[in-house]
């Protein structure tokens, strides 16, 4: 076997240097750098375009369709469609004017100095350094949450916090880790801590409490409500962070239950609270947060979906990393699997799982009850990767929790899913999931043109907040009054709806 | 197909109206109510439990099968009162522990126990230890069956055991536990007498606990 050649990629403006084997997909490499793929990396939009400054990257047919001859000439490429065949220097378009990503320009009051926006997730952290006078992102850093070694999900984190010194340990870990992320941002953008004026953090209620040093005991049992979910403000010096003496660190307020400021930020980013018509936002993670509503009233909830969408508790499940089956399609009655990194398949990630089950329903390898056809115990996707009967059951639990949660919220709002004008999907999984498959398995029963993958709305919202701190102090009092948290565990109809939603829709039903 | 087989099939298929019709027909033909339990209802629910354990059945199929079984038992129970021949397999006080509201699993376990001939006192969800103690006293229960689905509420199973001990009832009643995060070793570590991985295992555990008492 010949040794595969490796290539070097330098990413601008972050200055990050990567090495990867020839043939590796730019999508996989850049995803890990925080680049988003709005259409799920299928070459259907232009969201992930990058400019190749040095080196060559072939443009395939999909790119020639989406990019003008002039753009191609100027070096523009769709990252999701490129594989590595040369050393490259690429410039990321996404962060250039990230604040202005949508059609209605975001009017921000330019102010001197720099700011940092942090999305503090249970699993991952993302931080961006932003120039507050131009809106330009100067550097980005991602990391796995260092607390994760003390429990992968929030409940186990809470359990650890309950033990002696547990909470203090978690608090110390996360404060230090974010300080070090910020230091890295400063180093790569060659700026000093003195220039940083504001830091805005967002995260779910447990992350909020653990960072801010608030007792998490009320979040560990019924009714899972804390009284201290408001805006928390710190001086950088209090946290022993090496920033400007006058700089302020804010953790934005939560919305109730486990629904935190990451969802508040998502509401800001998708402008849900300004919509005249009914719209929704969904974050398909372990806690499956959902928001629906309009400019006068919004309802939110978290739905306990479990980790199936992240590939956990699936026998051959894995994260969306090299070797994961990320897409499955049916061609001539046969399964065609796409594997991240173009290597031999090792497992299946969340988007692959949803696709696979949708394909299975299509070719009747899976019945609408969720049962594998012919009473088989497992079903081969691509040797050696199989789905077991139990894997399908896990997906049924997760999708039923989300589907039941959204039905209950929509009922509160007095509407139905079909009447939503648009549903935004937040987060990485929302970016990768194929919308037609989500519909086929009954997770989101909407035509694909009514579902928009919206990327990391938590981070975008945190960044927007950096610019509105002057008028608002970050407590969003008025907005929060319009958002009602609905505790699903108090809802009498939940169990019946949940059980109803466990089955898959029986056949392709086109409703529009 | 015998009338017992017919009833058994109706339950497994989750056909409540058929189960009701077959039960009435059987009684009309002179079958004694007590005979239908060991010959149709119990084996049917055993089969449902097996299918659930082997992932052939999922929650909806189990729930509709249980509904069909109930269509039969609703007719039979009133007829059994005072029947010397039918002895209850035992009385089980069940519930989901304090702080926890998950009850789908607990309900399935309760239904399976009920079809296996146990008397069920279901205390519902978010059950404080005192309530368990009171129910054990009131009903002279043989078994306490507690369910928990959250890592943070599992500890409350221990609280139930402690409360039973404090009330001087620990020797009179067996305690079994279950639910997704609960394991055999956890059950042992808190001093429970039994553990059930799934609903059919729960029935076996309950049977053996009563037999050992
Ligand atoms: C006594 O002897 C025995 C013997 C055997 C026994 C037994 C007793 N009891 C059960 N068994 C056994 O037999 C049964 C049949 O085989 C089995 O029962 P199970 O109960 O295991 O299985 C059931 C048949 C099916 N399984 C279920 O019913 C649970 C499914 C999932 C999706 C789930 C649901 C449906 C719900 N939830 Co919740 N929920 C999740 C679950 C995630 C998942 N994908 O599994 C889980 C359990 N929830 C979780 C969480 C965190 C929460 N939930 C919450 C709420 C809810 C709903 C109300 C929305 C709903 C419950 C509805 C209801 N009436 O029960 C909240 C807490 C509410 C509360 N106070 O309890 C909330 C805190 C989240 C929130 N956002 O508010 C997680 C627990 C994580 C952890 N490490 O502890 C979770 C794993 C999802 C996740 N996010 O990861 C066996 O365990």
mmCIF file of C-alpha atoms in Angstrom, chain A residues 155-156 158-159 220-222 224 369 371 377 389-390 393 396-397 489-490 495 498-499 502, chain B residues 54-61 63 99-104 107 126 150-153 180:
data_model
loop_
_atom_site.group_PDB
_atom_site.id
_atom_site.type_symbol
_atom_site.label_atom_id
_atom_site.label_comp_id
_atom_site.label_asym_id
_atom_site.label_seq_id
_atom_site.Cartn_x
_atom_site.Cartn_y
_atom_site.Cartn_z
ATOM 1 C CA UNK A 155 -27.930 15.071 34.500
ATOM 2 C CA UNK A 156 -24.666 13.297 35.203
ATOM 3 C CA UNK A 158 -25.596 17.631 38.078
ATOM 4 C CA UNK A 159 -25.011 14.409 39.917
ATOM 5 C CA UNK A 220 -31.556 18.079 39.859
ATOM 6 C CA UNK A 221 -35.114 17.110 40.751
ATOM 7 C CA UNK A 222 -38.725 17.891 40.051
ATOM 8 C CA UNK A 224 -36.410 21.331 37.643
ATOM 9 C CA UNK A 369 -43.900 0.080 13.757
ATOM 10 C CA UNK A 371 -39.730 -3.448 13.411
ATOM 11 C CA UNK A 377 -32.214 -8.610 14.446
ATOM 12 C CA UNK A 389 -33.446 -3.469 16.193
ATOM 13 C CA UNK A 390 -32.646 -1.704 19.431
ATOM 14 C CA UNK A 393 -36.027 1.785 19.062
ATOM 15 C CA UNK A 396 -38.030 6.130 17.897
ATOM 16 C CA UNK A 397 -37.790 7.330 21.514
ATOM 17 C CA UNK A 489 -43.577 16.850 32.473
ATOM 18 C CA UNK A 490 -46.601 18.689 33.802
ATOM 19 C CA UNK A 495 -47.640 10.328 27.378
ATOM 20 C CA UNK A 498 -45.520 10.479 22.856
ATOM 21 C CA UNK A 499 -46.759 6.924 22.398
ATOM 22 C CA UNK A 502 -43.345 6.441 18.422
ATOM 23 C CA UNK B 54 -36.413 -9.301 22.172
ATOM 24 C CA UNK B 55 -37.246 -5.885 20.692
ATOM 25 C CA UNK B 56 -39.995 -7.375 18.535
ATOM 26 C CA UNK B 57 -42.588 -5.334 20.375
ATOM 27 C CA UNK B 58 -42.168 -1.731 21.325
ATOM 28 C CA UNK B 59 -44.090 0.487 23.730
ATOM 29 C CA UNK B 60 -47.213 0.980 21.543
ATOM 30 C CA UNK B 61 -47.656 -2.749 20.884
ATOM 31 C CA UNK B 63 -49.669 -0.880 25.624
ATOM 32 C CA UNK B 99 -38.488 13.894 42.038
ATOM 33 C CA UNK B 100 -39.097 11.726 38.990
ATOM 34 C CA UNK B 101 -42.107 11.905 36.693
ATOM 35 C CA UNK B 102 -41.232 9.241 34.132
ATOM 36 C CA UNK B 103 -43.915 6.615 34.246
ATOM 37 C CA UNK B 104 -44.182 4.855 30.904
ATOM 38 C CA UNK B 107 -46.869 1.542 33.886
ATOM 39 C CA UNK B 126 -42.986 11.602 42.363
ATOM 40 C CA UNK B 150 -32.988 9.911 36.163
ATOM 41 C CA UNK B 151 -29.473 9.556 37.504
ATOM 42 C CA UNK B 152 -30.321 12.258 40.010
ATOM 43 C CA UNK B 153 -33.425 10.547 41.392
ATOM 44 C CA UNK B 180 -33.135 2.679 32.478
#
